[in-house]
CSV table of C-alpha atoms and ligand atoms in Angstrom, one decimal:
chain,number,residue,atom,x,y,z
O,1,MET,CA,-21.9,-10.4,25.2
O,2,PRO,CA,-18.6,-9.5,23.6
O,3,ALA,CA,-15.5,-11.6,24.5
O,4,GLU,CA,-13.6,-10.7,27.7
O,5,LEU,CA,-10.1,-9.3,26.9
O,6,LEU,CA,-7.7,-10.9,29.4
O,7,ASN,CA,-4.4,-9.1,29.7
O,8,GLY,CA,-1.5,-11.6,29.6
O,9,VAL,CA,1.0,-8.9,28.6
O,10,ASP,CA,1.2,-6.9,31.8
O,11,ALA,CA,3.4,-8.7,34.4
O,12,LEU,CA,0.9,-7.9,37.2
O,13,ALA,CA,-2.2,-8.9,35.4
O,14,ARG,CA,-1.0,-12.1,33.7
O,15,GLU,CA,-1.5,-14.5,36.5
O,16,HIS,CA,-5.2,-13.5,36.9
O,17,ALA,CA,-5.6,-13.5,33.1
O,18,VAL,CA,-4.4,-17.1,32.8
O,19,ALA,CA,-6.5,-18.3,35.8
O,20,ARG,CA,-9.6,-16.7,34.3
O,21,ALA,CA,-8.9,-18.2,30.9
O,22,ALA,CA,-8.5,-21.7,32.5
O,23,GLU,CA,-11.7,-21.3,34.4
O,24,LEU,CA,-13.7,-20.5,31.3
O,25,LEU,CA,-12.2,-23.4,29.4
O,26,ARG,CA,-12.8,-25.9,32.1
O,27,GLY,CA,-16.5,-24.7,32.0
O,28,GLY,CA,-16.6,-25.8,28.3
O,29,LEU,CA,-16.4,-22.3,26.9
O,30,LEU,CA,-14.1,-21.0,24.1
O,31,VAL,CA,-11.0,-18.9,24.8
O,32,ALA,CA,-8.5,-17.7,22.2
O,33,PHE,CA,-4.9,-17.8,23.3
O,34,PRO,CA,-1.5,-16.8,21.9
O,35,THR,CA,1.1,-19.3,20.6
O,36,GLU,CA,4.4,-18.6,18.9
O,37,THR,CA,2.8,-19.2,15.5
O,38,VAL,CA,-0.7,-17.7,15.5
O,39,TYR,CA,-3.5,-17.3,18.0
O,40,GLY,CA,-5.5,-20.5,18.7
O,41,LEU,CA,-9.1,-20.9,19.5
O,42,GLY,CA,-9.0,-23.1,22.6
O,43,ALA,CA,-11.6,-25.7,23.7
O,44,ASP,CA,-11.4,-28.6,26.1
O,45,ALA,CA,-10.0,-31.5,24.0
O,46,LEU,CA,-11.8,-34.1,26.1
O,47,ASN,CA,-15.2,-32.3,25.9
O,48,PRO,CA,-17.0,-33.1,22.5
O,49,ALA,CA,-19.6,-30.3,23.1
O,50,ALA,CA,-16.9,-27.7,23.6
O,51,ILE,CA,-15.1,-29.0,20.4
O,52,ALA,CA,-18.3,-28.8,18.5
O,53,ALA,CA,-18.7,-25.2,19.6
O,54,ALA,CA,-15.2,-24.4,18.3
O,55,PHE,CA,-16.1,-25.7,14.8
O,56,ASP,CA,-19.3,-23.7,15.0
O,57,ALA,CA,-17.6,-20.4,16.0
O,58,LYS,CA,-15.1,-20.7,13.2
O,59,GLY,CA,-17.7,-21.9,10.6
O,60,ARG,CA,-15.3,-24.7,10.0
O,61,PRO,CA,-16.3,-27.8,8.0
O,62,ALA,CA,-16.7,-30.9,10.3
O,63,ASP,CA,-14.3,-33.0,8.1
O,64,ASN,CA,-11.3,-30.8,8.8
O,65,PRO,CA,-9.6,-32.1,12.0
O,66,LEU,CA,-8.1,-30.0,14.8
O,67,ILE,CA,-4.7,-30.0,16.5
O,68,VAL,CA,-4.6,-31.1,20.2
O,69,HIS,CA,-2.3,-28.9,22.2
O,70,VAL,CA,-0.6,-30.1,25.4
O,71,HIS,CA,1.9,-28.5,27.8
O,72,GLY,CA,4.6,-31.2,27.7
O,73,LEU,CA,5.7,-34.7,26.7
O,74,GLU,CA,4.1,-36.3,29.7
O,75,ALA,CA,0.7,-35.1,28.5
O,76,LEU,CA,1.4,-36.3,24.9
O,77,VAL,CA,1.6,-39.9,26.2
O,78,ARG,CA,-2.2,-40.1,26.7
O,79,CYS,CA,-3.0,-38.7,23.3
O,80,ALA,CA,-1.4,-41.3,20.9
O,81,VAL,CA,-1.1,-45.1,20.9
O,82,PRO,CA,1.9,-46.5,22.9
O,83,ASP,CA,3.9,-47.7,19.9
O,84,ALA,CA,3.9,-44.3,18.4
O,85,ILE,CA,4.8,-42.6,21.6
O,86,ALA,CA,7.8,-45.0,22.0
O,87,SER,CA,9.0,-44.5,18.5
O,88,GLU,CA,12.5,-43.4,17.7
O,89,ARG,CA,11.2,-40.8,15.2
O,90,LEU,CA,9.0,-39.1,17.8
O,91,ALA,CA,11.9,-39.1,20.3
O,92,ARG,CA,14.2,-37.3,17.8
O,93,ILE,CA,11.5,-34.8,16.8
O,94,ALA,CA,10.6,-34.1,20.3
O,95,ALA,CA,14.2,-33.6,21.5
O,96,ALA,CA,15.0,-31.3,18.7
O,97,PHE,CA,11.8,-29.2,18.2
O,98,MET,CA,9.4,-29.5,21.2
O,99,PRO,CA,8.1,-27.2,22.5
O,100,GLY,CA,8.1,-25.4,19.1
O,101,PRO,CA,6.2,-24.6,15.9
O,102,ILE,CA,5.7,-28.2,14.8
O,103,THR,CA,2.7,-30.5,14.9
O,104,VAL,CA,3.0,-34.3,14.6
O,105,VAL,CA,0.3,-36.6,13.3
O,106,LEU,CA,0.2,-40.0,15.1
O,107,PRO,CA,-2.2,-42.9,15.5
O,108,ALA,CA,-4.7,-41.6,18.0
O,109,ALA,CA,-5.4,-42.9,21.5
O,110,PRO,CA,-9.1,-43.8,22.1
O,111,ALA,CA,-9.3,-40.9,24.7
O,112,ILE,CA,-9.2,-38.3,21.9
O,113,PRO,CA,-12.9,-37.7,20.9
O,114,ALA,CA,-13.7,-38.5,17.2
O,115,ILE,CA,-15.0,-35.0,16.6
O,116,ALA,CA,-11.5,-33.5,17.2
O,117,ARG,CA,-10.0,-35.9,14.6
O,118,ALA,CA,-12.9,-35.5,12.1
O,119,GLY,CA,-13.3,-39.3,12.4
O,120,LEU,CA,-9.7,-40.1,11.3
O,121,PRO,CA,-7.7,-42.8,13.1
O,122,THR,CA,-4.9,-40.3,13.6
O,123,VAL,CA,-4.5,-37.2,15.8
O,124,ALA,CA,-2.4,-34.0,15.3
O,125,LEU,CA,-0.4,-33.0,18.4
O,126,ARG,CA,1.6,-29.9,19.3
O,127,ILE,CA,3.4,-28.4,22.3
O,128,PRO,CA,3.5,-24.7,21.6
O,129,ASP,CA,6.5,-22.6,22.6
O,130,HIS,CA,4.8,-19.7,24.3
O,131,PRO,CA,4.9,-19.1,28.1
O,132,LEU,CA,1.2,-18.1,28.3
O,133,ALA,CA,0.0,-21.1,26.2
O,134,LEU,CA,2.1,-23.5,28.3
O,135,GLU,CA,0.8,-22.0,31.6
O,136,LEU,CA,-2.7,-22.2,30.3
O,137,LEU,CA,-2.3,-25.8,29.1
O,138,ALA,CA,-0.8,-26.9,32.4
O,139,ALA,CA,-3.9,-25.6,34.2
O,140,THR,CA,-6.5,-27.0,31.8
O,141,GLY,CA,-5.1,-30.2,30.3
O,142,PRO,CA,-5.3,-30.8,26.5
O,143,LEU,CA,-7.0,-28.2,24.4
O,144,VAL,CA,-7.9,-28.3,20.7
O,145,ALA,CA,-6.9,-25.1,19.1
O,146,PRO,CA,-7.6,-24.3,15.5
O,147,SER,CA,-6.3,-20.9,14.3
O,148,ALA,CA,-8.6,-18.3,15.9
O,149,ASN,CA,-10.0,-16.9,12.7
O,150,ARG,CA,-13.4,-17.3,10.9
O,151,SER,CA,-12.9,-20.1,8.3
O,152,GLY,CA,-11.6,-18.5,5.1
O,153,ARG,CA,-9.9,-15.5,6.9
O,154,PRO,CA,-6.1,-15.2,7.6
O,155,SER,CA,-4.9,-16.7,10.8
O,156,PRO,CA,-4.8,-14.0,13.6
O,157,THR,CA,-1.4,-12.9,14.9
O,158,THR,CA,-2.7,-10.3,17.4
O,159,ALA,CA,-5.6,-10.3,19.9
O,160,ALA,CA,-7.2,-7.5,17.9
O,161,HIS,CA,-7.3,-9.8,14.8
O,162,VAL,CA,-9.2,-12.4,17.0
O,163,PHE,CA,-11.7,-9.7,18.0
O,164,GLU,CA,-12.2,-8.8,14.4
O,165,ASP,CA,-13.4,-12.3,13.5
O,166,LEU,CA,-14.8,-13.8,16.7
O,167,ALA,CA,-15.7,-11.1,19.3
O,168,ASP,CA,-19.3,-12.1,19.7
O,169,ARG,CA,-18.8,-15.9,19.3
O,170,ILE,CA,-16.3,-16.7,22.1
O,171,ALA,CA,-16.0,-16.1,25.8
O,172,ALA,CA,-12.5,-14.5,26.0
O,173,VAL,CA,-9.2,-13.7,24.3
O,174,LEU,CA,-6.0,-14.0,26.3
O,175,ASP,CA,-3.8,-11.3,24.9
O,176,GLY,CA,-0.1,-12.1,24.7
O,177,GLY,CA,0.9,-9.5,22.2
O,178,PRO,CA,1.9,-10.3,18.6
O,179,CYS,CA,3.0,-13.8,17.6
O,180,ARG,CA,6.7,-14.4,16.9
O,181,VAL,CA,6.5,-16.6,13.9
O,182,GLY,CA,3.3,-15.4,12.2
O,183,LEU,CA,2.6,-18.5,10.1
O,184,GLU,CA,1.0,-21.8,11.2
O,185,SER,CA,3.1,-24.7,12.5
O,186,THR,CA,4.8,-27.3,10.3
O,187,VAL,CA,2.5,-30.4,10.1
O,188,LEU,CA,4.6,-33.6,10.1
O,189,ASP,CA,2.9,-36.9,9.5
O,190,LEU,CA,4.6,-39.7,11.5
O,191,SER,CA,1.6,-42.1,11.1
O,192,ALA,CA,2.6,-43.7,7.8
O,193,ASP,CA,5.6,-45.8,6.6
O,194,ARG,CA,7.6,-42.7,5.6
O,195,PRO,CA,7.4,-39.3,7.4
O,196,ALA,CA,6.0,-36.4,5.3
O,197,ILE,CA,5.3,-32.7,5.7
O,198,LEU,CA,1.6,-32.1,5.2
O,199,ARG,CA,1.9,-28.3,5.8
O,200,PRO,CA,5.2,-26.3,5.6
O,201,GLY,CA,6.1,-24.1,8.5
O,202,GLU,CA,9.1,-22.4,10.2
O,203,ILE,CA,10.7,-25.8,10.9
O,204,ASP,CA,11.6,-26.9,7.3
O,205,ALA,CA,12.2,-30.2,5.5
O,206,ALA,CA,16.0,-29.9,5.7
O,207,ALA,CA,16.0,-29.4,9.5
O,208,ILE,CA,13.6,-32.4,10.0
O,209,GLU,CA,15.6,-34.7,7.6
O,210,ARG,CA,18.8,-33.8,9.5
O,211,VAL,CA,17.2,-34.7,12.9
O,212,LEU,CA,15.5,-37.9,11.6
O,213,GLY,CA,18.5,-39.0,9.6
O,214,GLU,CA,16.2,-40.0,6.7
O,215,ASP,CA,14.5,-38.4,3.7
O,216,LEU,CA,10.9,-37.3,3.9
O,217,ALA,CA,8.4,-38.6,1.4
O,218,ALA,CA,7.5,-36.0,-1.3
O,219,ARG,CA,4.8,-33.7,0.1
O,220,GLY,CA,1.4,-35.4,0.5
O,221,THR,CA,2.3,-38.5,-1.6
O,222,GLY,CA,2.0,-42.2,-1.0
O,223,ALA,CA,-1.1,-44.3,-1.4
O,224,ASP,CA,-1.4,-44.8,2.3
O,225,ARG,CA,-1.3,-41.1,3.1
O,226,PRO,CA,-4.3,-38.8,3.3
O,227,LYS,CA,-3.2,-35.2,2.9
O,228,ALA,CA,-3.9,-32.8,5.7
O,229,PRO,CA,-7.7,-32.6,5.2
O,230,GLY,CA,-7.5,-28.8,5.5
O,231,MET,CA,-5.5,-28.6,2.3
O,232,LYS,CA,-8.5,-29.4,0.1
O,233,TYR,CA,-10.4,-26.2,1.1
O,234,ARG,CA,-10.0,-22.9,-0.6
O,235,HIS,CA,-7.4,-21.1,1.3
O,236,TYR,CA,-7.4,-17.6,2.4
O,237,ALA,CA,-6.9,-15.0,-0.2
O,238,PRO,CA,-7.4,-11.2,0.3
O,239,ALA,CA,-10.3,-9.6,-1.6
O,240,ALA,CA,-7.6,-7.7,-3.5
O,241,ARG,CA,-6.1,-9.4,-6.6
O,242,VAL,CA,-2.6,-10.8,-5.6
O,243,ARG,CA,-0.1,-10.4,-8.4
O,244,LEU,CA,2.8,-12.8,-7.4
O,245,LEU,CA,6.0,-12.0,-9.3
O,246,LEU,CA,8.7,-14.5,-8.1
O,247,GLY,CA,12.0,-13.8,-9.8
O,248,ARG,CA,10.1,-12.5,-12.9
O,249,GLN,CA,10.8,-9.3,-14.7
O,250,LEU,CA,10.0,-6.4,-12.5
O,251,PRO,CA,6.8,-4.6,-13.4
O,252,LYS,CA,7.4,-1.0,-14.5
O,253,PRO,CA,6.3,1.1,-11.5
O,254,ALA,CA,4.2,3.1,-13.9
O,255,SER,CA,2.2,0.0,-14.7
O,256,LEU,CA,1.1,-0.4,-11.1
O,257,PRO,CA,-2.0,1.3,-9.8
O,258,VAL,CA,-1.2,4.5,-7.8
O,259,GLY,CA,-0.7,3.7,-4.1
O,260,CYS,CA,-0.8,0.0,-4.8
O,261,MET,CA,0.5,-2.2,-1.9
O,262,VAL,CA,3.8,-3.9,-2.7
O,263,LEU,CA,5.2,-6.6,-0.5
O,264,THR,CA,8.9,-7.2,-1.2
O,265,THR,CA,12.3,-7.7,0.5
O,266,PRO,CA,14.7,-4.9,1.4
O,267,ARG,CA,16.9,-5.7,-1.7
O,268,HIS,CA,14.1,-4.6,-4.1
O,269,ALA,CA,12.3,-2.0,-2.2
O,270,GLU,CA,13.7,1.1,-3.9
O,271,ARG,CA,12.5,-0.1,-7.3
O,272,PHE,CA,9.0,0.5,-6.1
O,273,ASP,CA,9.3,4.2,-5.3
O,274,GLY,CA,5.8,5.8,-5.2
O,275,CYS,CA,4.1,2.6,-4.2
O,276,ASP,CA,2.9,1.6,-0.7
O,277,VAL,CA,5.9,-0.7,-0.1
O,278,ARG,CA,5.9,-3.1,2.9
O,279,SER,CA,8.2,-5.9,4.0
O,280,LEU,CA,7.5,-9.4,2.7
O,281,ARG,CA,8.1,-11.4,6.0
O,282,ALA,CA,6.4,-14.3,7.7
O,283,ASP,CA,5.6,-12.5,10.9
O,284,THR,CA,3.6,-9.6,9.3
O,285,LEU,CA,2.1,-11.3,6.2
O,286,TYR,CA,-1.3,-12.0,7.6
O,287,ALA,CA,-1.6,-8.6,9.3
O,288,LEU,CA,-1.0,-6.9,5.9
O,289,PHE,CA,-3.6,-9.1,4.2
O,290,ARG,CA,-6.1,-8.0,6.9
O,291,GLU,CA,-5.1,-4.4,6.4
O,292,ALA,CA,-5.6,-4.7,2.6
O,293,ASP,CA,-9.1,-6.1,3.1
O,294,LEU,CA,-10.0,-3.5,5.6
O,295,ARG,CA,-8.9,-0.7,3.2
O,296,GLY,CA,-10.7,-2.4,0.2
O,297,LEU,CA,-7.5,-2.5,-1.9
O,298,ARG,CA,-7.9,-3.7,-5.5
O,299,GLU,CA,-4.4,-5.2,-5.9
O,300,ILE,CA,-1.4,-6.4,-3.9
O,301,VAL,CA,1.9,-7.0,-5.8
O,302,ILE,CA,4.3,-9.5,-4.2
O,303,TYR,CA,7.9,-9.4,-5.6
O,304,ALA,CA,10.9,-11.5,-4.5
O,305,GLU,CA,13.5,-13.9,-5.8
O,306,PRO,CA,12.2,-17.4,-4.8
O,307,ASP,CA,15.4,-18.2,-2.9
O,308,GLU,CA,14.8,-15.2,-0.6
O,309,LEU,CA,11.7,-16.9,0.9
O,310,SER,CA,11.3,-19.8,3.2
O,311,ASP,CA,9.1,-22.8,2.1
O,312,ALA,CA,6.4,-21.7,4.5
O,313,LEU,CA,6.2,-18.1,3.3
O,314,LEU,CA,6.4,-19.2,-0.4
O,315,ASP,CA,3.5,-21.7,0.3
O,316,ARG,CA,1.3,-19.0,1.9
O,317,VAL,CA,1.9,-16.3,-0.8
O,318,ARG,CA,1.2,-18.9,-3.5
O,319,LYS,CA,-2.1,-19.9,-1.9
O,320,ALA,CA,-3.1,-16.2,-1.6
O,321,ALA,CA,-2.4,-15.7,-5.3
O,322,GLU,CA,-4.4,-18.8,-6.3
O,323,GLY,CA,-7.5,-17.7,-4.5
W,401,TXA,O1,0.4,-23.2,14.3
W,401,TXA,C1,-0.7,-23.9,14.4
W,401,TXA,O2,-0.7,-25.1,14.1
W,401,TXA,C2,-1.9,-23.2,14.9
W,401,TXA,C3,-1.7,-22.8,16.4
W,401,TXA,C4,-3.0,-22.2,17.0
W,401,TXA,O3,-1.3,-23.9,17.1
W,401,TXA,N1,-3.1,-24.0,14.7
W,401,TXA,C5,-3.6,-24.3,13.4
W,401,TXA,O4,-4.7,-25.1,13.4
W,401,TXA,O5,-3.1,-23.9,12.4
W,401,TXA,P1,-5.7,-25.3,12.2
W,401,TXA,O6,-6.8,-26.1,12.7
W,401,TXA,O7,-6.0,-23.9,11.6
W,401,TXA,O8,-4.9,-26.2,11.2
W,401,TXA,C6,-4.7,-27.6,11.5
W,401,TXA,C7,-4.2,-28.3,10.2
W,401,TXA,C8,-5.2,-28.4,9.2
W,401,TXA,O9,-4.7,-28.3,7.9
W,401,TXA,C9,-5.7,-29.9,9.4
W,401,TXA,O10,-6.3,-30.5,8.3
W,401,TXA,C10,-4.4,-30.6,9.8
W,401,TXA,O11,-3.8,-29.6,10.6
W,401,TXA,N2,-4.7,-31.8,10.6
W,401,TXA,C11,-5.3,-31.9,11.8
W,401,TXA,N3,-5.4,-33.2,12.2
W,401,TXA,C12,-4.9,-33.9,11.2
W,401,TXA,C13,-4.7,-35.3,11.0
W,401,TXA,N4,-5.2,-36.2,11.9
W,401,TXA,N5,-4.2,-35.8,9.8
W,401,TXA,C14,-3.7,-34.9,8.9
W,401,TXA,N6,-3.9,-33.5,9.1
W,401,TXA,C15,-4.5,-33.1,10.2
W,402,MG,MG1,-6.4,-22.5,10.3
């Protein structure tokens, strides 16, 4: 049976949509839901069988841990050890950024099933800043929610993207329209001696350092610090070759294939006359990668000055070009 589409956009339908999503999740089934970053594939975070089903639906390796989502700070308390919950660092991050597009890694409370953590002693926790996600989480309790794509595909930023990848593998999709941010949350490790960003997102290092009043460790370094396990896997890259030209000499338009898709900023757009020029922005990047794959494009050119792009956008276009 294909997934139910639950309409969370229409003001008159949303209450029913959230209630139905919660009912399915409480029954151990999988429901994708919107967050401000990307759509998540929700499963009951206290039900190991439901979590296993989420790994299965995505085709995700079992050693890549999931993020546990909760609706508020009260709910966070039961997910990590008391010392970590009481820490000054968490208090500062929570006051400044939660709910919001940030995930914190803390020493896990025993209540969090090992399968969600891929056996690690730590757990990744996030309070998403999206009204539908928060209403849903208030009704269900903690949900694991990896991005709602098949492993190796771009994260979904619309309900239609979720259907493309998972229609016959999950119970329902709660449609909340397009996601505001479009790239996954910042993952901030607060479990080691020095805080570090394991995955860049909209909330950047400078903002976090300001709030913490201390420098972050260089990304993913420190003998005591495992990187985000997800970082070791090949990241999504479109089937098309991605030619990444950051601050380099502009290619002569004549050297580009006819109709070639070019992602760039408004400043440079007119230099690519005759190409299929699109905006290089966080909120539409993954949708454009999906479109390129759907159309079977051979090449995507990405052009910008590096200082025009956020850390998060730079990180994702670099990964797409490496693939
Ligand atoms: O914006 C987001 O974070 C989205 C939305 C749905 O909330 N979720 C998301 O989940 O991107 P996922 O599973 O696609 O990515 C989770 C990342 C992976 O890189 C994973 O390795 C890392 O978080 N992670 C999870 N638990 C961790 C832990 N205990 N220690 C270090 N990294 C962890
Ligand atoms: Mg993902």
